[in-house]
């Protein structure tokens, strides 16, 4: 096995035993990037020299016998939505093309405190608005399983990089499925924790009441390791919840006897791809054979999730993106002759079409005369969607659903039809609306060789149940070992 | 149905500018999306409370204490599109 | 015959709260810092930042609410008010919209001896915007200073209960006194820490419905608030007399020209798209907290003034002057309580004629004049050792140095002559030296009494005890 293919857990062990050095590991990832990046386009920014220097510093300290934190010297990468002090943070937008943040966000700071190695910043949909990483101002990221296909989005660069071994793991963000959907389409593990579990401070905001940070990794154990590091209360984020963080690796058990798994019938709809459906059925069978109890449940308001989301998320986004005005940082149009033009031209030239579309939608649904009909209505439907889940979790420990209705689609296939694109998030969005934790993990490959993912959802702050169920399944199957032949 | 001039008004509010054809496209797309949202109309939500936050806890508060920050220097130097002395500079506000 | 109109005024008052740090971040609020130095990532609205509410701000708002008889909301909500302006870093102002922290209060005002209750609709929390400089550096540009951005404000919205510029001004002054007394705002209108907008309309006397109102802004003194309202009432009356209508608009008061000017052209119909701020969870204020603050509320100026009149038997005027400033009121009361026989009125005279002046002219050194020092000096007056006039000079010295009172008195040679024999001798000489005036006095020119007192004092270098001089003179002149 080559070094860049190591899981985080394996690398931690080898580093501790001094079988490898962090510099070797980092160099291996960088070599892999060099080899594949022109095909994949996963990264926006590479921090080559800094990464090697960080790795060497850790190696020196290890050689001196200094005690080191678990993630010391592990090469990871960040979606370019994470604010990184001194390292360009673009959010895949022209408006932040040259933005160099003067501060670090909380999740990043926690990684820094662990002495991780930052390989670079990963491509994404512009301001995380998209499901295919096609709306990036800089480049389109390809799916490492098939370069003609999208990697999913918005954390598509993260998913592609992890799947291709360009980094050992990555952080993404998930507002409507942006971690889970690309994880599914690239055959990796991605978890969106409970809203409030991980600080949002220093994460460029898309839709504040929905955004959540999470790890994207090769397997479930790595997911638990990274979540251990980044989870926890942050006094700088008012919506972060002050609640102890359990050691998620303690939940990695293979015995699921008596575990109640709910299957919401509303997810097995017409548009569901036959191969995805088959993979899910196989997974259920697997769980049954492991001793879990499968129970059909109902989430009656599922069909309303997409319209609800596409009112609430753009509304919040329209306000969150008002700060990109060309005054203090970011792009200012050289063509502006007065203040009004400074605003209009900077924003019109700085934002791409999808971002503008959502700002327009959001502005519209909040504007006088429409607020009640759209925004307030959607917030009420959000309550109904939450209640669906609350009822379901009276009966079961976790819910199991497909992550996406189909495997990855072709580049360009949906980019001219926003509504069609929005519907590709149909199975992930309501988890954000409810604020629940959800994980996608690999559960199959299509006949075309494209990954298929399944989603585990648990009640608030019950990530442990997800890790438990996911690990048991993973250990019983081989899907997580499959790698693209790139 | 949203007309082109409504789109233009919204654009103004959002400080975005569009060409005529762009306005037409946006009007079409917005109508399509808003039409899709109409399915919410069928739900009776008259007795349902709105959810504006995914967490149901009181907002935290911090002590009234100053923490020094010196980000302004690098922000002005590395990021401000235009500045004069310690000020951000914008075209004259009339 | 012309119709007579009634004026209807409601005020919106923004008061900056005297916290150390900003409402949603730990940046300093210190006045006068170099441009943009009171900033941090949150103040600057950088990508990724989040607001966290300052508890001190909430406490001050509750104090304001309690002092104005408001209900304190157990749960209130922060909302975003969306608009673009270079002094507004995030493109929205965090404010309170649907559920403010305080509602349904009132305060009493007094105009021409008449008390009147003015309703307060709400007091809500919000952040201030930054400042734009239009005449700095290159004149083709405006310059943005964000030091003030994020400074906590409370906005107090009154009911449209005022009927004249005088009532509006009285309300505004009273509200300011309350906030200053509470120690939550420094009340400085010129520096903008206390700002007022006025909604003014007129209606024919007897009509129930309100007329169309204009919103007046940019009045940075009490005087200007009155002038602007008076001007606005005349303007609206003239419009109606001409058969025209009043348009709803915002008008800026131009103090130099003494007129208000329409802002309409600048401000196209705004749509603020208020919605609950997803970054801030509901503000929950528990009843115990409110109770605790209620118990620690200071006595306010008005109550204090009534109590001073009653407990110390001083005139209303004196009581109002003394209580206008909380620190002076407390200073005075402590002094009075430390004295045995000196009348409170005499002490209030000393404060009003002398100490208030010292406090105003030399605030830096006024701190040296503690109540303890005042008591020490006034004890000497009580015992007849020095005169009140000498006391004033001693107080000046106390402010000017760290010398002990006894040393100052010794150095000045301040000893009051109360010895009857010496005084009689001197008075006899004064009377003998001025036979004409003595004759005139006896002939009925009683005003000359003061002349004899003055001559006696002069002869003794001002050190005579005036009370004793008066007594002896009265006796001698009668005979
Ligand atoms: Mg107002
Ligand atoms: Zn206000």
GROMACS .gro file of C-alpha atoms in nm, chain A residues 98-103 195-196 209 237-241 301 303-304 306-308 310-312 316 326-332 337-340 342-345 347-348 351 353 356-357 359-361 363-365 367 370 373-384 386-387 416-419 422-423 432-435 460-461, chain B residues 1-4 6-18 22-23 25-27 29-62 69-83 87-94:
model
  158
   98UNK     CA    1  -0.754   3.746  -0.344
   99UNK     CA    2  -0.890   3.738   0.008
  100UNK     CA    3  -0.629   3.660   0.273
  101UNK     CA    4  -0.804   3.624   0.607
  102UNK     CA    5  -0.644   3.784   0.913
  103UNK     CA    6  -0.784   3.519   1.147
  195UNK     CA    7  -2.652   2.159   1.420
  196UNK     CA    8  -2.457   2.321   1.704
  209UNK     CA    9  -2.947   2.815   1.043
  237UNK     CA   10  -2.064   3.083   1.802
  238UNK     CA   11  -2.394   3.157   1.977
  239UNK     CA   12  -2.558   2.859   1.810
  240UNK     CA   13  -2.296   2.612   1.925
  241UNK     CA   14  -2.429   2.390   2.199
  301UNK     CA   15  -4.366   1.599   0.502
  303UNK     CA   16  -4.187   1.609  -0.022
  304UNK     CA   17  -4.196   1.964   0.117
  306UNK     CA   18  -3.693   2.094  -0.117
  307UNK     CA   19  -3.930   2.390  -0.161
  308UNK     CA   20  -3.889   2.479   0.207
  310UNK     CA   21  -3.504   2.674  -0.139
  311UNK     CA   22  -3.693   2.951   0.038
  312UNK     CA   23  -3.503   2.951   0.367
  316UNK     CA   24  -3.046   3.371   0.472
  326UNK     CA   25  -1.629   4.599  -0.229
  327UNK     CA   26  -1.574   4.828   0.069
  328UNK     CA   27  -1.345   4.648   0.313
  329UNK     CA   28  -1.215   4.339   0.137
  330UNK     CA   29  -1.272   4.136  -0.176
  331UNK     CA   30  -1.335   4.240  -0.533
  332UNK     CA   31  -1.421   4.596  -0.627
  337UNK     CA   32  -1.786   5.552  -1.138
  338UNK     CA   33  -1.989   5.616  -0.825
  339UNK     CA   34  -2.107   5.450  -0.505
  340UNK     CA   35  -2.411   5.279  -0.654
  342UNK     CA   36  -1.937   5.027  -0.686
  343UNK     CA   37  -2.200   4.809  -0.522
  344UNK     CA   38  -2.376   4.687  -0.833
  345UNK     CA   39  -2.078   4.624  -1.055
  347UNK     CA   40  -2.131   4.230  -0.687
  348UNK     CA   41  -2.246   4.156  -1.040
  351UNK     CA   42  -2.066   3.668  -0.808
  353UNK     CA   43  -2.491   3.310  -1.191
  356UNK     CA   44  -2.691   3.569  -0.806
  357UNK     CA   45  -2.994   3.350  -0.866
  359UNK     CA   46  -2.953   3.616  -0.382
  360UNK     CA   47  -3.241   3.719  -0.607
  361UNK     CA   48  -3.467   3.443  -0.477
  363UNK     CA   49  -3.428   3.890  -0.159
  364UNK     CA   50  -3.764   3.825  -0.319
  365UNK     CA   51  -3.901   3.592  -0.052
  367UNK     CA   52  -3.934   4.147   0.052
  370UNK     CA   53  -4.397   3.820   0.021
  373UNK     CA   54  -4.634   3.377   0.197
  374UNK     CA   55  -4.285   3.239   0.147
  375UNK     CA   56  -4.044   3.288   0.433
  376UNK     CA   57  -4.279   3.253   0.728
  377UNK     CA   58  -4.465   2.972   0.559
  378UNK     CA   59  -4.141   2.783   0.500
  379UNK     CA   60  -4.038   2.828   0.863
  380UNK     CA   61  -4.367   2.673   0.968
  381UNK     CA   62  -4.324   2.382   0.733
  382UNK     CA   63  -3.979   2.345   0.882
  383UNK     CA   64  -4.149   2.284   1.215
  384UNK     CA   65  -4.361   2.008   1.056
  386UNK     CA   66  -3.883   1.851   1.253
  387UNK     CA   67  -4.187   1.693   1.410
  416UNK     CA   68  -2.883   2.467  -1.721
  417UNK     CA   69  -3.179   2.355  -1.515
  418UNK     CA   70  -3.157   2.491  -1.162
  419UNK     CA   71  -3.471   2.317  -1.043
  422UNK     CA   72  -3.204   2.141  -0.663
  423UNK     CA   73  -3.393   1.812  -0.666
  432UNK     CA   74  -3.049   2.013   0.770
  433UNK     CA   75  -3.394   2.161   0.810
  434UNK     CA   76  -3.440   1.953   1.124
  435UNK     CA   77  -3.081   2.013   1.242
  460UNK     CA   78  -3.013   1.528   1.809
  461UNK     CA   79  -2.660   1.472   1.942
  487UNK     CA   80  -4.611   3.537  -1.208
  488UNK     CA   81  -4.309   3.759  -1.164
  489UNK     CA   82  -4.263   4.014  -1.436
  490UNK     CA   83  -3.935   4.148  -1.563
  492UNK     CA   84  -4.024   4.297  -1.046
  493UNK     CA   85  -3.697   4.118  -1.112
  494UNK     CA   86  -3.539   4.455  -1.184
  495UNK     CA   87  -3.668   4.594  -0.853
  496UNK     CA   88  -3.537   4.295  -0.662
  497UNK     CA   89  -3.203   4.330  -0.838
  498UNK     CA   90  -3.182   4.690  -0.725
  499UNK     CA   91  -3.254   4.592  -0.365
  500UNK     CA   92  -2.982   4.326  -0.386
  501UNK     CA   93  -2.739   4.567  -0.555
  502UNK     CA   94  -2.704   4.348  -0.862
  503UNK     CA   95  -2.730   4.457  -1.220
  504UNK     CA   96  -2.842   4.251  -1.516
  508UNK     CA   97  -3.043   3.817  -1.813
  509UNK     CA   98  -3.350   3.974  -1.658
  511UNK     CA   99  -3.387   3.445  -1.798
  512UNK     CA  100  -3.404   3.524  -1.428
  513UNK     CA  101  -3.775   3.600  -1.449
  515UNK     CA  102  -3.620   3.069  -1.373
  516UNK     CA  103  -3.765   3.243  -1.072
  517UNK     CA  104  -4.115   3.173  -1.193
  518UNK     CA  105  -4.029   2.810  -1.239
  519UNK     CA  106  -3.877   2.784  -0.891
  520UNK     CA  107  -4.147   2.987  -0.720
  521UNK     CA  108  -4.407   2.778  -0.897
  522UNK     CA  109  -4.244   2.471  -0.752
  523UNK     CA  110  -4.270   2.629  -0.408
  524UNK     CA  111  -4.642   2.668  -0.445
  525UNK     CA  112  -4.687   2.312  -0.326
  526UNK     CA  113  -4.640   2.451   0.025
  527UNK     CA  114  -4.969   2.640  -0.016
  528UNK     CA  115  -5.155   2.313   0.023
  529UNK     CA  116  -5.036   2.272   0.382
  530UNK     CA  117  -5.242   2.422   0.661
  531UNK     CA  118  -4.987   2.589   0.888
  532UNK     CA  119  -5.220   2.831   1.062
  533UNK     CA  120  -5.159   2.674   1.402
  534UNK     CA  121  -4.794   2.587   1.351
  535UNK     CA  122  -4.512   2.785   1.509
  536UNK     CA  123  -4.224   2.900   1.294
  537UNK     CA  124  -3.880   2.744   1.336
  538UNK     CA  125  -3.603   2.996   1.284
  539UNK     CA  126  -3.329   2.800   1.460
  540UNK     CA  127  -3.243   2.434   1.456
  541UNK     CA  128  -3.147   2.444   1.824
  542UNK     CA  129  -3.391   2.522   2.100
  543UNK     CA  130  -3.177   2.681   2.371
  544UNK     CA  131  -3.152   3.034   2.513
  545UNK     CA  132  -2.900   3.258   2.340
  546UNK     CA  133  -2.570   3.266   2.529
  547UNK     CA  134  -2.420   3.593   2.651
  548UNK     CA  135  -2.063   3.698   2.711
  555UNK     CA  136  -0.753   4.258   1.807
  556UNK     CA  137  -0.516   4.396   1.550
  557UNK     CA  138  -0.659   4.259   1.230
  558UNK     CA  139  -0.724   4.606   1.089
  559UNK     CA  140  -0.365   4.665   0.985
  560UNK     CA  141  -0.336   4.358   0.764
  561UNK     CA  142  -0.691   4.399   0.640
  562UNK     CA  143  -0.619   4.751   0.517
  563UNK     CA  144  -0.286   4.650   0.371
  564UNK     CA  145  -0.367   4.314   0.215
  565UNK     CA  146  -0.738   4.319   0.149
  566UNK     CA  147  -0.894   4.664   0.134
  567UNK     CA  148  -0.975   4.752  -0.228
  568UNK     CA  149  -0.898   5.115  -0.148
  569UNK     CA  150  -0.786   5.299   0.161
  573UNK     CA  151  -0.974   5.474   0.649
  574UNK     CA  152  -1.148   5.254   0.397
  575UNK     CA  153  -1.218   5.468   0.096
  576UNK     CA  154  -1.528   5.460  -0.122
  577UNK     CA  155  -1.658   5.677  -0.405
  578UNK     CA  156  -1.811   5.993  -0.263
  579UNK     CA  157  -2.137   5.937  -0.080
  580UNK     CA  158  -2.359   6.215  -0.205
   0.00000   0.00000   0.00000
